[in-house]
N, CA and C of each residue as an Amber inpcrd file, in Angstrom:
protein
   303
 -66.8430000 -39.7740000 -10.2030000 -66.1490000 -40.7730000 -11.0010000
 -64.8430000 -41.1420000 -10.2910000 -64.5870000 -42.4210000 -10.2240000
 -63.3880000 -42.9020000  -9.5480000 -62.1770000 -42.7860000 -10.4660000
 -61.0390000 -42.4060000  -9.8840000 -59.8060000 -42.3490000 -10.6680000
 -58.9480000 -43.5740000 -10.3400000 -57.8150000 -43.6990000 -10.9960000
 -56.9580000 -44.8770000 -10.8230000 -56.4750000 -45.0240000  -9.3810000
 -56.1850000 -43.9150000  -8.7220000 -55.7620000 -43.9820000  -7.3210000
 -56.8850000 -44.5190000  -6.4350000 -58.1300000 -44.0970000  -6.7320000
 -59.2790000 -44.6080000  -5.9850000 -59.4050000 -46.1200000  -6.1670000
 -59.2820000 -46.5780000  -7.4050000 -59.4270000 -48.0050000  -7.6990000
 -58.3200000 -48.8080000  -7.0160000 -57.1080000 -48.2930000  -7.0130000
 -56.0150000 -48.9870000  -6.3250000 -56.2710000 -49.0510000  -4.8200000
 -56.8030000 -47.9750000  -4.2590000 -57.1310000 -47.9580000  -2.8300000
 -58.2670000 -48.9340000  -2.5280000 -59.2470000 -49.0190000  -3.4150000
 -60.3560000 -49.9670000  -3.2410000 -59.8270000 -51.3970000  -3.2760000
 -58.9310000 -51.6830000  -4.1990000 -58.3590000 -53.0350000  -4.2900000
 -57.6540000 -53.4010000  -2.9880000 -56.8880000 -52.4680000  -2.4480000
 -56.2050000 -52.7140000  -1.1790000 -57.2340000 -52.9520000  -0.0640000
 -58.2370000 -52.0930000  -0.0070000 -59.2890000 -52.2000000   1.0120000
 -59.9870000 -53.5580000   0.9270000 -60.3110000 -53.9880000  -0.2590000
 -61.1100000 -55.1920000  -0.4600000 -60.3210000 -56.4790000  -0.2840000
 -59.0810000 -56.4980000  -0.7460000 -58.3390000 -57.7610000  -0.7980000
 -57.1700000 -57.8860000   0.1830000 -56.6720000 -56.7740000   0.7090000
 -55.4410000 -56.8550000   1.4990000 -55.5100000 -56.2510000   2.9010000
 -56.2930000 -55.2020000   3.0800000 -56.3180000 -54.4850000   4.3570000
 -56.9950000 -55.3070000   5.4520000 -56.5830000 -55.0440000   6.6810000
 -57.2540000 -55.6260000   7.8310000 -58.2980000 -54.6300000   8.3280000
 -59.3960000 -55.1790000   8.8260000 -60.5260000 -54.3650000   9.2670000
 -60.9510000 -54.7800000  10.6700000 -61.6150000 -53.8630000  11.3530000
 -62.1680000 -54.1440000  12.6740000 -63.6000000 -54.6380000  12.4820000
 -63.8670000 -55.8270000  13.0260000 -65.2020000 -56.4070000  12.9810000
 -65.7370000 -56.4110000  14.4090000 -66.8110000 -55.6300000  14.6230000
 -67.3390000 -55.5000000  15.9740000 -68.8460000 -55.2710000  15.9130000
 -69.5670000 -56.1050000  16.6390000 -71.0090000 -55.9380000  16.8040000
 -71.2990000 -55.8900000  18.2960000 -72.3470000 -55.1610000  18.6830000
 -72.6900000 -55.1160000  20.1150000 -72.8580000 -56.5310000  20.6780000
 -72.2390000 -56.7720000  21.8140000 -72.3540000 -58.0520000  22.4700000
 -71.4260000 -59.1330000  21.9420000 -70.6110000 -58.7950000  20.9600000
 -69.6830000 -59.7690000  20.3960000 -68.2490000 -59.2750000  20.5820000
 -67.3360000 -60.2040000  20.5550000 -65.9270000 -59.8440000  20.6840000
 -65.4680000 -59.0790000  19.4500000 -64.6060000 -58.1200000  19.6870000
 -64.0080000 -57.3430000  18.6010000 -62.8890000 -58.1740000  17.9800000
 -62.9020000 -58.2750000  16.6560000 -61.8410000 -58.9960000  15.9550000
 -61.2710000 -58.1090000  14.8640000 -60.0720000 -58.4330000  14.4620000
 -59.4110000 -57.7110000  13.3740000 -58.9480000 -58.7510000  12.3600000
 -59.1970000 -58.4760000  11.0920000 -58.7640000 -59.4080000  10.0570000
 -59.1550000 -58.9330000   8.6680000 -58.8060000 -59.7410000   7.7130000
 -59.1570000 -59.4530000   6.3180000 -60.5550000 -59.9740000   6.0260000
 -61.1370000 -59.4560000   4.9650000 -62.4060000 -59.9910000   4.4890000
 -62.1910000 -61.4230000   4.0460000 -63.2060000 -62.2490000   4.2140000
 -63.1430000 -63.6140000   3.7170000 -63.2120000 -63.6310000   2.2010000
 -62.7080000 -64.6980000   1.6180000 -62.7450000 -64.8420000   0.1620000
 -64.1890000 -64.8760000  -0.3230000 -64.4790000 -64.1390000  -1.3600000
 -65.8250000 -64.0970000  -1.9320000 -65.6930000 -64.2720000  -3.4440000
 -66.1140000 -65.4070000  -3.9850000 -65.9480000 -65.6470000  -5.4150000
 -66.7310000 -64.6650000  -6.2880000 -67.8360000 -64.1310000  -5.7790000
 -68.6170000 -63.1760000  -6.5570000 -67.8900000 -61.8390000  -6.6790000
 -67.2800000 -61.3980000  -5.5810000 -66.4890000 -60.1650000  -5.6340000
 -65.2500000 -60.3670000  -6.4990000 -64.6120000 -61.5270000  -6.3540000
 -63.4230000 -61.8070000  -7.1720000 -63.7910000 -61.8210000  -8.6490000
 -64.9290000 -62.4130000  -8.9730000 -65.3750000 -62.4440000 -10.3690000
 -65.6600000 -61.0560000 -10.9030000 -66.3060000 -60.2270000 -10.0830000
 -66.5780000 -58.8470000 -10.4960000 -65.2710000 -58.1070000 -10.7380000
 -64.3220000 -58.2880000  -9.8350000 -63.0380000 -57.5980000  -9.9820000
 -62.3410000 -58.0430000 -11.2650000 -62.3750000 -59.3290000 -11.5350000
 -61.7200000 -59.8610000 -12.7440000 -62.3650000 -59.2970000 -14.0050000
 -63.7040000 -59.2560000 -14.0420000 -64.3790000 -58.6930000 -15.2060000
 -64.0050000 -57.2260000 -15.3860000 -63.9410000 -56.4880000 -14.2870000
 -63.5530000 -55.0770000 -14.3670000 -62.1290000 -54.9390000 -14.9070000
 -61.2180000 -55.7750000 -14.4400000 -59.8350000 -55.7280000 -14.9250000
 -59.7560000 -55.9940000 -16.4270000 -60.6190000 -56.8620000 -16.9250000
 -60.6050000 -57.2370000 -18.3410000 -61.4100000 -56.2680000 -19.2070000
 -62.0000000 -55.2400000 -18.5700000 -62.8070000 -54.2800000 -19.3200000
 -64.1920000 -54.8020000 -19.6570000 -64.6430000 -55.8270000 -18.9370000
 -65.9340000 -56.4550000 -19.2000000 -66.9100000 -56.2580000 -18.0420000
 -66.6230000 -55.2960000 -17.1790000 -67.4450000 -55.0750000 -15.9950000
 -68.8600000 -54.6500000 -16.3450000 -69.8000000 -55.1620000 -15.5720000
 -71.2070000 -54.8060000 -15.7170000 -71.5120000 -53.6150000 -14.8140000
 -72.7150000 -53.0900000 -14.9260000 -73.1270000 -52.0100000 -14.0180000
 -73.1050000 -52.4940000 -12.5740000 -73.4800000 -53.7420000 -12.3590000
 -73.4550000 -54.3010000 -11.0090000 -72.0200000 -54.4010000 -10.4950000
 -71.0880000 -54.7880000 -11.3690000 -69.6770000 -54.8410000 -10.9750000
 -69.1770000 -53.4570000 -10.5870000 -69.5790000 -52.4490000 -11.3270000
 -69.1570000 -51.0800000 -11.0130000 -69.7540000 -50.6100000  -9.6860000
 -70.9460000 -51.1150000  -9.3740000 -71.5600000 -50.7820000  -8.0920000
 -70.7200000 -51.3230000  -6.9360000 -70.0540000 -52.4540000  -7.1440000
 -69.1450000 -52.9810000  -6.1170000 -68.0620000 -51.9540000  -5.8070000
 -67.4950000 -51.3390000  -6.8370000 -66.4680000 -50.3110000  -6.6100000
 -67.0370000 -49.1440000  -5.8050000 -68.2410000 -48.7060000  -6.1680000
 -68.8640000 -47.5890000  -5.4460000 -69.1160000 -47.9620000  -3.9840000
 -69.5770000 -49.1920000  -3.7660000 -69.8400000 -49.6550000  -2.3950000
 -68.5540000 -49.6640000  -1.5740000 -67.5140000 -50.2610000  -2.1230000
 -66.2480000 -50.3680000  -1.3880000 -65.6210000 -48.9930000  -1.1730000
 -65.7780000 -48.0930000  -2.1390000 -65.2480000 -46.7390000  -1.9850000
 -65.9840000 -46.0170000  -0.8510000 -67.3050000 -46.1610000  -0.7970000
 -68.0840000 -45.5280000   0.2730000 -67.6980000 -46.0990000   1.6290000
 -67.5150000 -47.4080000   1.6890000 -67.1150000 -48.0630000   2.9330000
 -65.7420000 -47.5690000   3.3920000 -64.8140000 -47.5610000   2.4680000
 -63.4400000 -47.1400000   2.7510000 -63.4010000 -45.6710000   3.2080000
 -64.1690000 -44.8350000   2.5350000 -64.2180000 -43.4130000   2.8820000
 -64.8250000 -43.2250000   4.2620000 -65.8880000 -43.9620000   4.5560000
 -66.5140000 -43.8720000   5.8770000 -65.5210000 -44.2340000   6.9710000
 -64.7910000 -45.3190000   6.7720000 -63.8080000 -45.7390000   7.7800000
 -62.7320000 -44.6770000   7.9820000 -62.2910000 -44.0540000   6.9010000
 -61.2560000 -43.0190000   6.9980000 -61.7790000 -41.7730000   7.7090000
 -63.0300000 -41.4090000   7.4330000 -63.5950000 -40.1820000   7.9940000
 -64.1890000 -40.3720000   9.3880000 -64.2960000 -41.6080000   9.8370000
 -64.8830000 -41.9080000  11.1450000 -63.9600000 -42.8400000  11.9190000
 -62.8410000 -42.2970000  12.3930000 -61.8930000 -43.1310000  13.1390000
 -62.5890000 -43.8310000  14.3110000 -62.2310000 -45.0740000  14.5040000
 -62.8340000 -45.8450000  15.5840000 -64.0590000 -46.6240000  15.1580000
 -64.5850000 -46.3240000  13.9790000 -65.7260000 -47.1060000  13.4960000
 -65.2170000 -48.4370000  12.9520000 -66.1170000 -49.3720000  12.8100000
 -65.7390000 -50.6920000  12.3250000 -66.4210000 -51.0280000  11.0160000
 -66.1280000 -52.2240000  10.5460000 -66.6330000 -52.6770000   9.2530000
 -68.1600000 -52.6450000   9.1750000 -68.8560000 -53.1850000  10.1640000
 -70.3080000 -53.3090000  10.0620000 -70.9900000 -51.9430000   9.9520000
 -70.4780000 -50.9770000  10.6860000 -71.0110000 -49.6190000  10.6030000
 -70.7520000 -49.0270000   9.2160000 -69.5330000 -49.1970000   8.7280000
 -69.1810000 -48.6720000   7.4040000 -69.9690000 -49.3730000   6.3020000
 -70.1600000 -50.6690000   6.4570000 -70.9070000 -51.4450000   5.4630000
 -72.3610000 -50.9780000   5.3920000 -72.9670000 -50.7540000   6.5430000
 -74.3490000 -50.2510000   6.5720000 -74.4420000 -48.8940000   5.8920000
 -73.4690000 -48.0460000   6.1760000 -73.4450000 -46.7330000   5.5300000
 -73.3300000 -46.8850000   4.0190000 -72.4130000 -47.7080000   3.5550000
 -72.1990000 -47.8930000   2.1160000 -73.4520000 -48.4350000   1.4330000
 -74.1970000 -49.2600000   2.1260000 -75.4140000 -49.8290000   1.5390000
 -76.5050000 -48.7970000   1.3090000 -76.4390000 -47.6470000   1.9620000
 -77.4770000 -46.6360000   1.7590000 -77.4410000 -46.0740000   0.3470000
 -76.2760000 -46.0450000  -0.2890000 -76.1550000 -45.5150000  -1.6470000
 -75.7030000 -46.5510000  -2.6670000 -75.0580000 -47.6080000  -2.2200000
 -74.4680000 -48.5700000  -3.1580000 -74.5760000 -49.9810000  -2.5790000
 -75.7820000 -50.5130000  -2.5860000 -76.0270000 -51.8430000  -2.0190000
 -75.7110000 -52.9020000  -3.0720000 -74.4330000 -53.2090000  -3.1870000
 -73.9720000 -54.1270000  -4.2260000 -74.5850000 -55.5140000  -4.0890000
 -74.6130000 -56.0740000  -2.8940000 -75.0810000 -57.4530000  -2.7280000
 -76.5270000 -57.6030000  -3.1670000 -77.3940000 -56.6660000  -2.7990000
 -78.7990000 -56.7300000  -3.2240000 -78.8930000 -56.6070000  -4.7370000
 -78.1450000 -55.6860000  -5.3140000 -78.1500000 -55.5240000  -6.7720000
 -77.6300000 -56.7810000  -7.4560000 -76.5960000 -57.3640000  -6.9060000
 -76.0120000 -58.5750000  -7.4840000 -77.0380000 -59.7130000  -7.4880000
 -77.7220000 -59.9040000  -6.3730000 -78.7040000 -60.9860000  -6.2850000
 -79.8760000 -60.7870000  -7.2320000 -80.1900000 -59.5370000  -7.5770000
 -81.3130000 -59.2440000  -8.4780000 -80.8890000 -59.2020000  -9.9390000
 -79.5890000 -59.1930000 -10.2000000 -79.0810000 -59.0780000 -11.5690000
 -79.4150000 -60.3620000 -12.3310000 -80.2310000 -60.2820000 -13.3920000
 -80.6420000 -61.4880000 -14.1180000 -79.4660000 -62.2590000 -14.7280000
 -78.3710000 -61.5810000 -14.9490000 -77.1920000 -62.2430000 -15.5080000
 -76.6410000 -63.2970000 -14.5490000 -76.9160000 -63.1380000 -13.2530000
 -76.3380000 -64.0510000 -12.2570000 -77.3880000 -64.9370000 -11.5880000
 -78.5890000 -64.9460000 -12.1090000 -79.6810000 -65.7730000 -11.5420000
 -79.4810000 -67.2350000 -11.8940000
């Protein structure tokens, strides 16, 4: 179960932190995540106490990603994202959620 410190760290990770974006054969870049209205909507619902199970999965996904990056120095976003998807594949769940069809 996530505590308030975890949620604050997730918010920083998702909306404010810079990340390393690197794929084999591509230039390494550093920057923030692009704006995503679906993630913003999930965050807003969670703030208002109206979060769905899918919205909560976003928190689990971002927490797993953030933890992977912290525990694996030198890794980048794509590696951490793949890892997070093994247990908390928010985007797939979001696309299948009948509420958002």
